[in-house]
Amino acid sequence: MHEELCCDSLWFGADLVTMRAGRYNLIRNGAIAVHGDKIVWVGPYAEAGHLRAERRHELDGGIVTPGLVDCHTHLVFGGDRSAEFEQRLNGASYSEIAAQGGGILSTVRATRQASLTQLVAGARFRMERLLAEGVTTVEIKSGYGLDRESELRMLRAIRELATTLPVQIRATCLAAHATPPEFSDNPDGWIDLICNDLLPQVAAEGLADAVDAFCEHLAFSPQQVTRLFEAAVRLGLPVKLHAEQLSPLGGSTLAARFNALSADHLEYATESDVAAMAQSGTLAVLLPGAFYLLREKQRPPVELFRRYKVPMALASDANPGTSPALSLRLMLNMGCTLFGMTPEEALAGVTLNGAKALGLGDTQGSLEPGKFADFVHWPLAHPAELAYWLGGELPCKVIFRGEVR
Ligand code: NIG
Ligand code: FE
């Protein structure tokens, strides 16, 4: 017999997909005890007799998963790029459009014109779509301002969103997303400005939880990213990197050298990149939305990530150019159908591994005592259904920090 345990609420009557250690680790007819905003006990309902709960919530069958984590988004931006989608389908490539001043820079123009209130309102609309599908933690990047004030405005918009929506938000400074038009002849000057001026202010105001960059021919070189990362390290900010999306530049090895939280995209990552990531504990964040929308052919080396035991996270990359994704569940499906992940790996990618990619693996991403009480009740029989159903709505009940959202 266990000793009596008092708690605020007890949830029972459903199968628990705990995602402990990144596996389903299913508990049939389980129970979750919540006290305050934390999970205090998880186990089979038959063993929950010692729990004394103020409130009891009987779930009528179905499954419970951890709250979903979307660890890579660009949800704050002005305008949209549906016209470029159309241009690409008329034959232009992503790189050509970018070289003509479109692409990221067209969103930069629209974002610079948007007020803080407009940025928050636009992002809130998109965020609500994600939340309706069980997302409880989301990362959002800056990177469409590309001048000091507009980057700060984006980061403030991200912080403001966090105060008005029931979701945990991590902010990432992606000022090194593209070269601003004002620096087109001097991209190193923009990197200097980020390192010496923008990042110190961002750090002083606590506006970002991490620093990111786009390491690519049409963005920044490994040398430029190195300077940026050195500045981030000096300020105590963790780093992550858009790497190996369109070509192999060794960005993921560079990220590993800086003990990056994650390297993201990775279609062109090589075996030595993967080995370096394994050694530094850098996660692989896979983004099938961008792969799909750009109709890429080269798939990320999922088999190598498995072999080297590099945990794979999966995210929406929600952005106006390459992944106008409003559904993380659709990314589960694409992670499986396009990249060959198993449904269990895909679910780990948006729960425990998504949390780890944000440095939050100790507090969320699985149903375990001590973690935040963020979980989702789905009217499904098996967790593979989360990756299986294609589109449509799956009504779900979301518990965020112990309360029904
Ligand atoms: O993650 N790769 C760079 N950044 C975004 C795309 C940005 C854009 O085209 O607006 C991405 O895919
Ligand atoms: Fe991205």
CSV table of C-alpha atoms and ligand atoms in Angstrom, one decimal:
chain,number,residue,atom,x,y,z
A,1,MET,CA,0.0,0.0,0.0
A,2,HIS,CA,1.3,3.5,-0.9
A,3,GLU,CA,1.1,6.3,1.5
A,4,GLU,CA,-1.8,8.7,0.9
A,5,LEU,CA,-1.0,11.5,-1.6
A,6,CYS,CA,-3.1,14.7,-1.8
A,7,CYS,CA,-3.4,16.6,-5.1
A,8,ASP,CA,-5.6,19.2,-6.8
A,9,SER,CA,-6.9,16.9,-9.6
A,10,LEU,CA,-6.9,13.4,-10.9
A,11,TRP,CA,-7.4,12.6,-14.6
A,12,PHE,CA,-8.3,9.0,-15.4
A,13,GLY,CA,-10.2,6.8,-17.8
A,14,ALA,CA,-7.9,7.0,-20.9
A,15,ASP,CA,-4.7,5.3,-22.1
A,16,LEU,CA,-1.6,7.3,-21.4
A,17,VAL,CA,1.0,7.8,-24.1
A,18,THR,CA,3.7,8.9,-21.7
A,19,MET,CA,6.5,9.4,-24.2
A,20,ARG,CA,8.9,8.6,-21.4
A,21,ALA,CA,12.4,8.1,-22.9
A,22,GLY,CA,10.9,9.2,-26.3
A,23,ARG,CA,8.9,6.0,-26.7
A,24,TYR,CA,5.1,5.6,-26.5
A,25,ASN,CA,5.5,3.8,-23.1
A,26,LEU,CA,1.8,3.3,-23.0
A,27,ILE,CA,-0.1,2.9,-19.7
A,28,ARG,CA,-3.5,1.3,-20.4
A,29,ASN,CA,-6.3,2.9,-18.3
A,30,GLY,CA,-4.0,5.2,-16.6
A,31,ALA,CA,-4.3,8.1,-14.2
A,32,ILE,CA,-2.4,11.5,-13.9
A,33,ALA,CA,-2.4,13.3,-10.6
A,34,VAL,CA,-1.8,17.1,-10.8
A,35,HIS,CA,-0.8,19.5,-8.0
A,36,GLY,CA,-0.5,23.2,-8.9
A,37,ASP,CA,1.0,23.3,-12.4
A,38,LYS,CA,2.9,20.0,-12.1
A,39,ILE,CA,2.3,16.3,-12.6
A,40,VAL,CA,2.9,14.5,-9.2
A,41,TRP,CA,2.0,11.0,-10.1
A,42,VAL,CA,1.4,8.9,-13.3
A,43,GLY,CA,0.4,5.2,-13.4
A,44,PRO,CA,-2.3,2.7,-13.9
A,45,TYR,CA,-5.7,3.8,-12.5
A,46,ALA,CA,-5.8,0.4,-10.6
A,47,GLU,CA,-2.8,1.6,-8.6
A,48,ALA,CA,-4.1,5.1,-7.9
A,49,GLY,CA,-6.1,4.2,-4.8
A,50,HIS,CA,-3.8,6.2,-2.5
A,51,LEU,CA,-4.5,9.5,-4.3
A,52,ARG,CA,-6.8,12.0,-2.6
A,53,ALA,CA,-7.8,14.6,-5.2
A,54,GLU,CA,-9.9,17.7,-4.8
A,55,ARG,CA,-11.3,17.2,-8.3
A,56,ARG,CA,-11.7,14.1,-10.3
A,57,HIS,CA,-12.0,14.2,-14.1
A,58,GLU,CA,-13.1,11.0,-15.8
A,59,LEU,CA,-12.1,10.8,-19.4
A,60,ASP,CA,-14.3,8.6,-21.5
A,61,GLY,CA,-11.7,6.5,-23.3
A,62,GLY,CA,-9.3,7.8,-25.8
A,63,ILE,CA,-5.6,8.6,-25.3
A,64,VAL,CA,-3.6,11.3,-23.5
A,65,THR,CA,-0.3,12.6,-24.9
A,66,PRO,CA,2.0,15.2,-23.5
A,67,GLY,CA,1.2,18.7,-24.7
A,68,LEU,CA,2.8,19.2,-28.2
A,69,VAL,CA,6.0,21.2,-28.6
A,70,ASP,CA,6.6,23.1,-31.8
A,71,CYS,CA,10.3,23.9,-31.5
A,72,HIS,CA,10.9,25.9,-34.7
A,73,THR,CA,8.6,28.6,-36.0
A,74,HIS,CA,8.7,32.0,-37.6
A,75,LEU,CA,5.1,32.8,-36.6
A,76,VAL,CA,5.6,36.6,-36.3
A,77,PHE,CA,5.7,38.4,-39.6
A,78,GLY,CA,4.0,40.9,-41.8
A,79,GLY,CA,2.2,40.1,-45.1
A,80,ASP,CA,2.2,36.8,-46.8
A,81,ARG,CA,4.0,35.2,-49.8
A,82,SER,CA,1.3,33.3,-51.7
A,83,ALA,CA,2.4,35.2,-54.8
A,84,GLU,CA,5.8,33.6,-54.6
A,85,PHE,CA,4.2,30.2,-54.2
A,86,GLU,CA,2.5,30.9,-57.4
A,87,GLN,CA,5.8,32.1,-59.0
A,88,ARG,CA,7.5,28.9,-58.0
A,89,LEU,CA,4.8,26.9,-59.6
A,90,ASN,CA,5.4,28.9,-62.7
A,91,GLY,CA,9.0,27.8,-62.8
A,92,ALA,CA,11.0,30.2,-60.6
A,93,SER,CA,13.2,28.7,-57.9
A,94,TYR,CA,13.4,29.8,-54.2
A,95,SER,CA,17.0,30.9,-54.7
A,96,GLU,CA,16.1,32.9,-57.9
A,97,ILE,CA,13.3,34.7,-56.1
A,98,ALA,CA,15.6,35.5,-53.2
A,99,ALA,CA,18.3,36.8,-55.5
A,100,GLN,CA,15.7,39.2,-57.1
A,101,GLY,CA,15.0,40.8,-53.7
A,102,GLY,CA,11.9,38.6,-53.0
A,103,GLY,CA,11.9,35.8,-50.6
A,104,ILE,CA,12.9,36.6,-47.0
A,105,LEU,CA,13.4,40.3,-48.0
A,106,SER,CA,9.8,40.7,-49.2
A,107,THR,CA,8.6,39.6,-45.8
A,108,VAL,CA,11.2,42.0,-44.2
A,109,ARG,CA,9.5,44.9,-46.1
A,110,ALA,CA,6.1,43.9,-44.8
A,111,THR,CA,7.3,43.3,-41.3
A,112,ARG,CA,9.1,46.6,-41.0
A,113,GLN,CA,5.9,48.4,-41.9
A,114,ALA,CA,3.9,46.5,-39.3
A,115,SER,CA,3.3,47.9,-35.8
A,116,LEU,CA,3.9,45.9,-32.7
A,117,THR,CA,0.1,45.5,-32.3
A,118,GLN,CA,-0.3,44.3,-35.9
A,119,LEU,CA,2.6,41.8,-35.5
A,120,VAL,CA,1.0,40.4,-32.4
A,121,ALA,CA,-2.5,40.2,-34.0
A,122,GLY,CA,-1.2,38.4,-37.1
A,123,ALA,CA,0.8,35.9,-35.1
A,124,ARG,CA,-2.0,35.3,-32.6
A,125,PHE,CA,-4.3,34.2,-35.4
A,126,ARG,CA,-1.8,31.7,-36.7
A,127,MET,CA,-0.8,30.6,-33.2
A,128,GLU,CA,-4.5,29.9,-32.3
A,129,ARG,CA,-4.6,27.4,-35.2
A,130,LEU,CA,-1.6,25.5,-33.7
A,131,LEU,CA,-3.0,25.6,-30.2
A,132,ALA,CA,-6.3,24.1,-31.3
A,133,GLU,CA,-4.3,21.0,-32.2
A,134,GLY,CA,-2.7,20.5,-28.7
A,135,VAL,CA,0.4,22.7,-28.9
A,136,THR,CA,1.4,23.9,-25.4
A,137,THR,CA,5.0,25.0,-26.0
A,138,VAL,CA,6.2,26.9,-29.1
A,139,GLU,CA,9.4,28.6,-30.2
A,140,ILE,CA,9.2,31.8,-32.3
A,141,LYS,CA,12.1,33.4,-34.1
A,142,SER,CA,12.7,37.0,-35.1
A,143,GLY,CA,14.6,37.5,-38.4
A,144,TYR,CA,12.1,39.5,-40.6
A,145,GLY,CA,13.0,42.9,-39.1
A,146,LEU,CA,16.7,42.9,-40.1
A,147,ASP,CA,17.3,46.4,-38.6
A,148,ARG,CA,17.9,47.0,-34.9
A,149,GLU,CA,14.4,48.5,-34.1
A,150,SER,CA,12.4,46.0,-36.2
A,151,GLU,CA,14.3,43.0,-34.8
A,152,LEU,CA,13.6,44.3,-31.2
A,153,ARG,CA,9.9,44.9,-32.2
A,154,MET,CA,9.6,41.3,-33.4
A,155,LEU,CA,11.1,40.0,-30.2
A,156,ARG,CA,8.8,42.2,-28.1
A,157,ALA,CA,5.8,40.9,-30.1
A,158,ILE,CA,6.9,37.4,-29.2
A,159,ARG,CA,7.2,38.3,-25.5
A,160,GLU,CA,3.8,40.0,-25.7
A,161,LEU,CA,2.1,36.9,-27.3
A,162,ALA,CA,3.4,34.9,-24.3
A,163,THR,CA,1.5,37.1,-21.9
A,164,THR,CA,-1.8,36.9,-23.7
A,165,LEU,CA,-2.1,33.2,-24.7
A,166,PRO,CA,-2.1,30.1,-22.6
A,167,VAL,CA,1.1,28.6,-24.1
A,168,GLN,CA,4.8,28.6,-23.2
A,169,ILE,CA,6.8,30.6,-25.7
A,170,ARG,CA,10.6,30.6,-26.3
A,171,ALA,CA,12.0,33.5,-28.2
A,172,THR,CA,14.9,33.1,-30.6
A,173,CYS,CA,16.9,36.0,-32.1
A,174,LEU,CA,17.4,35.2,-35.8
A,175,ALA,CA,18.8,38.6,-36.9
A,176,ALA,CA,21.3,36.6,-39.0
A,177,HIS,CA,18.5,35.3,-41.3
A,178,ALA,CA,19.4,37.3,-44.4
A,179,THR,CA,21.5,40.3,-45.3
A,180,PRO,CA,19.4,43.5,-44.9
A,181,PRO,CA,19.2,45.6,-48.1
A,182,GLU,CA,21.1,48.4,-46.3
A,183,PHE,CA,24.1,46.0,-45.9
A,184,SER,CA,24.0,44.3,-49.3
A,185,ASP,CA,27.6,45.4,-50.0
A,186,ASN,CA,28.7,44.7,-46.5
A,187,PRO,CA,27.1,41.6,-44.9
A,188,ASP,CA,29.9,41.4,-42.3
A,189,GLY,CA,28.9,44.9,-41.2
A,190,TRP,CA,25.4,43.5,-40.3
A,191,ILE,CA,27.0,40.6,-38.4
A,192,ASP,CA,29.1,43.2,-36.5
A,193,LEU,CA,26.0,45.2,-35.7
A,194,ILE,CA,24.3,42.1,-34.4
A,195,CYS,CA,27.3,41.0,-32.3
A,196,ASN,CA,28.2,44.4,-30.9
A,197,ASP,CA,24.9,46.2,-30.6
A,198,LEU,CA,21.7,44.2,-31.1
A,199,LEU,CA,22.6,41.0,-29.1
A,200,PRO,CA,23.9,42.8,-26.0
A,201,GLN,CA,20.6,44.8,-25.9
A,202,VAL,CA,18.5,41.7,-26.5
A,203,ALA,CA,20.4,39.9,-23.7
A,204,ALA,CA,20.1,42.9,-21.3
A,205,GLU,CA,16.4,43.1,-21.8
A,206,GLY,CA,15.9,39.3,-21.7
A,207,LEU,CA,14.2,39.3,-25.1
A,208,ALA,CA,15.6,36.1,-26.4
A,209,ASP,CA,16.3,32.6,-25.0
A,210,ALA,CA,18.6,31.6,-27.9
A,211,VAL,CA,20.4,32.8,-31.0
A,212,ASP,CA,19.9,31.3,-34.5
A,213,ALA,CA,21.3,32.0,-37.9
A,214,PHE,CA,20.7,30.8,-41.5
A,215,CYS,CA,23.9,29.2,-42.8
A,216,GLU,CA,23.5,29.0,-46.5
A,217,HIS,CA,24.9,30.4,-49.8
A,218,LEU,CA,22.1,32.9,-50.0
A,219,ALA,CA,22.5,33.9,-46.3
A,220,PHE,CA,25.6,33.6,-44.1
A,221,SER,CA,28.9,31.7,-44.3
A,222,PRO,CA,30.2,29.4,-41.6
A,223,GLN,CA,32.8,32.1,-40.8
A,224,GLN,CA,30.1,34.7,-40.2
A,225,VAL,CA,28.1,32.3,-38.1
A,226,THR,CA,31.2,31.5,-36.0
A,227,ARG,CA,31.5,35.2,-35.1
A,228,LEU,CA,27.8,35.4,-34.3
A,229,PHE,CA,28.0,32.3,-32.1
A,230,GLU,CA,31.1,33.6,-30.3
A,231,ALA,CA,29.1,36.7,-29.4
A,232,ALA,CA,26.2,34.6,-28.2
A,233,VAL,CA,28.4,32.5,-26.0
A,234,ARG,CA,29.9,35.6,-24.5
A,235,LEU,CA,26.4,36.7,-23.5
A,236,GLY,CA,25.5,33.3,-22.2
A,237,LEU,CA,22.9,32.7,-24.9
A,238,PRO,CA,22.5,29.1,-26.3
A,239,VAL,CA,22.7,28.8,-30.1
A,240,LYS,CA,21.0,26.8,-32.8
A,241,LEU,CA,21.3,26.9,-36.6
A,242,HIS,CA,19.4,26.6,-39.9
A,243,ALA,CA,22.0,24.3,-41.5
A,244,GLU,CA,22.3,22.1,-44.6
A,245,GLN,CA,18.9,23.0,-45.9
A,246,LEU,CA,19.8,23.7,-49.6
A,247,SER,CA,23.5,22.8,-49.7
A,248,PRO,CA,26.2,21.1,-47.5
A,249,LEU,CA,28.3,23.9,-45.9
A,250,GLY,CA,29.1,22.0,-42.7
A,251,GLY,CA,26.9,24.3,-40.6
A,252,SER,CA,25.7,21.4,-38.5
A,253,THR,CA,29.3,20.5,-37.5
A,254,LEU,CA,29.9,24.1,-36.7
A,255,ALA,CA,26.7,24.1,-34.6
A,256,ALA,CA,28.0,21.0,-32.8
A,257,ARG,CA,31.3,22.7,-32.1
A,258,PHE,CA,29.3,25.4,-30.2
A,259,ASN,CA,27.2,22.7,-28.3
A,260,ALA,CA,24.1,24.1,-30.1
A,261,LEU,CA,20.8,23.0,-28.8
A,262,SER,CA,19.8,21.9,-32.3
A,263,ALA,CA,20.7,22.0,-36.0
A,264,ASP,CA,17.6,22.4,-38.1
A,265,HIS,CA,16.6,21.3,-41.7
A,266,LEU,CA,19.7,19.1,-42.4
A,267,GLU,CA,18.7,17.7,-45.8
A,268,TYR,CA,22.3,17.8,-46.9
A,269,ALA,CA,23.9,16.7,-43.6
A,270,THR,CA,26.7,14.2,-44.0
A,271,GLU,CA,27.8,11.3,-41.8
A,272,SER,CA,30.6,13.4,-40.2
A,273,ASP,CA,28.0,16.2,-39.4
A,274,VAL,CA,25.8,13.6,-37.8
A,275,ALA,CA,28.7,12.1,-35.8
A,276,ALA,CA,29.7,15.6,-34.6
A,277,MET,CA,26.1,16.3,-33.5
A,278,ALA,CA,26.0,13.0,-31.7
A,279,GLN,CA,29.1,13.9,-29.8
A,280,SER,CA,27.9,17.4,-28.7
A,281,GLY,CA,24.3,16.3,-27.9
A,282,THR,CA,23.0,18.6,-30.6
A,283,LEU,CA,19.5,17.6,-31.7
A,284,ALA,CA,18.3,17.2,-35.3
A,285,VAL,CA,15.2,19.3,-36.0
A,286,LEU,CA,13.5,18.1,-39.1
A,287,LEU,CA,11.1,20.4,-41.0
A,288,PRO,CA,9.1,18.5,-43.6
A,289,GLY,CA,6.9,21.5,-44.4
A,290,ALA,CA,9.7,23.4,-46.1
A,291,PHE,CA,10.9,20.3,-47.9
A,292,TYR,CA,7.4,19.7,-49.1
A,293,LEU,CA,6.6,23.2,-50.2
A,294,LEU,CA,9.9,23.7,-52.0
A,295,ARG,CA,9.5,20.3,-53.6
A,296,GLU,CA,13.0,19.3,-52.5
A,297,LYS,CA,14.3,15.9,-53.5
A,298,GLN,CA,17.1,15.3,-50.9
A,299,ARG,CA,15.8,13.9,-47.7
A,300,PRO,CA,17.5,14.4,-44.3
A,301,PRO,CA,19.6,11.4,-43.3
A,302,VAL,CA,17.1,9.8,-40.9
A,303,GLU,CA,18.9,6.5,-40.9
A,304,LEU,CA,22.2,8.1,-39.8
A,305,PHE,CA,20.4,10.0,-37.0
A,306,ARG,CA,19.1,6.7,-35.8
A,307,ARG,CA,22.5,4.9,-36.1
A,308,TYR,CA,24.3,7.7,-34.2
A,309,LYS,CA,21.5,8.1,-31.7
A,310,VAL,CA,20.9,11.8,-32.5
A,311,PRO,CA,17.4,12.5,-31.2
A,312,MET,CA,15.1,13.8,-33.9
A,313,ALA,CA,12.6,16.7,-33.2
A,314,LEU,CA,10.0,17.7,-35.7
A,315,ALA,CA,8.5,21.1,-36.2
A,316,SER,CA,6.2,23.2,-38.3
A,317,ASP,CA,8.8,25.9,-39.4
A,318,ALA,CA,5.7,28.0,-39.7
A,319,ASN,CA,6.8,30.9,-42.0
A,320,PRO,CA,5.4,32.8,-44.9
A,321,GLY,CA,7.9,31.7,-47.5
A,322,THR,CA,8.7,28.0,-47.3
A,323,SER,CA,6.3,26.5,-44.8
A,324,PRO,CA,3.0,28.3,-44.3
A,325,ALA,CA,2.0,25.5,-41.9
A,326,LEU,CA,-0.8,25.9,-39.5
A,327,SER,CA,-0.9,22.3,-38.3
A,328,LEU,CA,1.8,20.5,-36.4
A,329,ARG,CA,-0.2,17.3,-36.8
A,330,LEU,CA,0.2,17.5,-40.5
A,331,MET,CA,3.9,17.7,-39.9
A,332,LEU,CA,3.7,14.4,-38.1
A,333,ASN,CA,2.2,12.9,-41.2
A,334,MET,CA,4.8,14.4,-43.5
A,335,GLY,CA,7.6,13.4,-41.2
A,336,CYS,CA,6.5,9.8,-41.7
A,337,THR,CA,5.5,9.9,-45.4
A,338,LEU,CA,8.2,12.2,-46.7
A,339,PHE,CA,11.1,11.4,-44.3
A,340,GLY,CA,10.4,7.8,-43.3
A,341,MET,CA,10.1,8.5,-39.6
A,342,THR,CA,8.0,6.0,-37.7
A,343,PRO,CA,4.8,7.4,-36.1
A,344,GLU,CA,6.5,6.9,-32.7
A,345,GLU,CA,9.6,8.8,-33.7
A,346,ALA,CA,7.3,11.6,-35.2
A,347,LEU,CA,5.4,11.9,-31.9
A,348,ALA,CA,8.6,11.9,-29.9
A,349,GLY,CA,9.7,14.7,-32.3
A,350,VAL,CA,6.9,17.0,-31.2
A,351,THR,CA,7.0,16.0,-27.5
A,352,LEU,CA,10.1,15.0,-25.6
A,353,ASN,CA,12.6,15.8,-28.4
A,354,GLY,CA,10.9,19.0,-29.3
A,355,ALA,CA,11.2,20.0,-25.6
A,356,LYS,CA,14.9,19.0,-25.5
A,357,ALA,CA,15.6,21.0,-28.7
A,358,LEU,CA,14.5,24.0,-26.6
A,359,GLY,CA,16.5,23.0,-23.6
A,360,LEU,CA,13.2,22.2,-21.8
A,361,GLY,CA,13.6,18.4,-21.6
A,362,ASP,CA,13.5,18.4,-17.8
A,363,THR,CA,10.2,20.2,-17.5
A,364,GLN,CA,8.0,19.1,-20.4
A,365,GLY,CA,7.6,16.7,-23.3
A,366,SER,CA,6.5,13.6,-21.4
A,367,LEU,CA,4.0,12.5,-18.8
A,368,GLU,CA,6.2,12.1,-15.8
A,369,PRO,CA,6.1,13.3,-12.2
A,370,GLY,CA,7.8,16.6,-11.7
A,371,LYS,CA,7.0,17.9,-15.2
A,372,PHE,CA,4.5,20.6,-16.0
A,373,ALA,CA,0.9,19.4,-16.2
A,374,ASP,CA,0.6,20.0,-20.0
A,375,PHE,CA,-1.3,17.3,-21.7
A,376,VAL,CA,-3.8,16.6,-24.4
A,377,HIS,CA,-6.8,14.2,-24.5
A,378,TRP,CA,-7.6,12.9,-28.0
A,379,PRO,CA,-10.6,10.8,-29.1
A,380,LEU,CA,-8.3,8.2,-30.6
A,381,ALA,CA,-7.6,4.5,-30.0
A,382,HIS,CA,-3.9,4.5,-30.9
A,383,PRO,CA,-1.2,7.1,-30.9
A,384,ALA,CA,-0.2,6.3,-34.5
A,385,GLU,CA,-3.5,7.9,-35.5
A,386,LEU,CA,-2.0,11.3,-34.7
A,387,ALA,CA,0.3,10.9,-37.7
A,388,TYR,CA,-2.2,8.9,-39.8
A,389,TRP,CA,-5.2,11.2,-40.2
A,390,LEU,CA,-4.6,13.6,-43.0
A,391,GLY,CA,-6.0,17.0,-42.4
A,392,GLY,CA,-9.4,17.7,-40.9
A,393,GLU,CA,-9.9,18.5,-37.2
A,394,LEU,CA,-9.4,16.2,-34.3
A,395,PRO,CA,-11.2,17.7,-31.4
A,396,CYS,CA,-9.0,17.6,-28.4
A,397,LYS,CA,-9.1,18.7,-24.8
A,398,VAL,CA,-5.9,20.6,-23.7
A,399,ILE,CA,-4.7,20.8,-20.1
A,400,PHE,CA,-2.1,23.6,-19.7
A,401,ARG,CA,-0.3,24.0,-16.4
A,402,GLY,CA,-2.9,21.9,-14.7
A,403,GLU,CA,-6.0,23.8,-16.0
A,404,VAL,CA,-8.3,23.1,-18.9
A,405,ARG,CA,-7.4,25.5,-21.6
B,1,NIG,O1,13.2,28.0,-42.0
B,1,NIG,N1,15.6,28.7,-44.1
B,1,NIG,C1,15.4,29.9,-43.7
B,1,NIG,N2,14.4,30.4,-43.1
B,1,NIG,C2,13.0,29.9,-43.2
B,1,NIG,C3,12.4,30.4,-44.5
B,1,NIG,C4,12.3,31.8,-44.4
B,1,NIG,C5,11.5,32.4,-45.6
B,1,NIG,O2,11.6,32.0,-46.7
B,1,NIG,O3,10.8,33.4,-45.2
B,1,NIG,C6,13.0,28.4,-43.1
B,1,NIG,O4,12.6,27.6,-44.0
B,2,FE,FE,13.2,28.2,-40.2
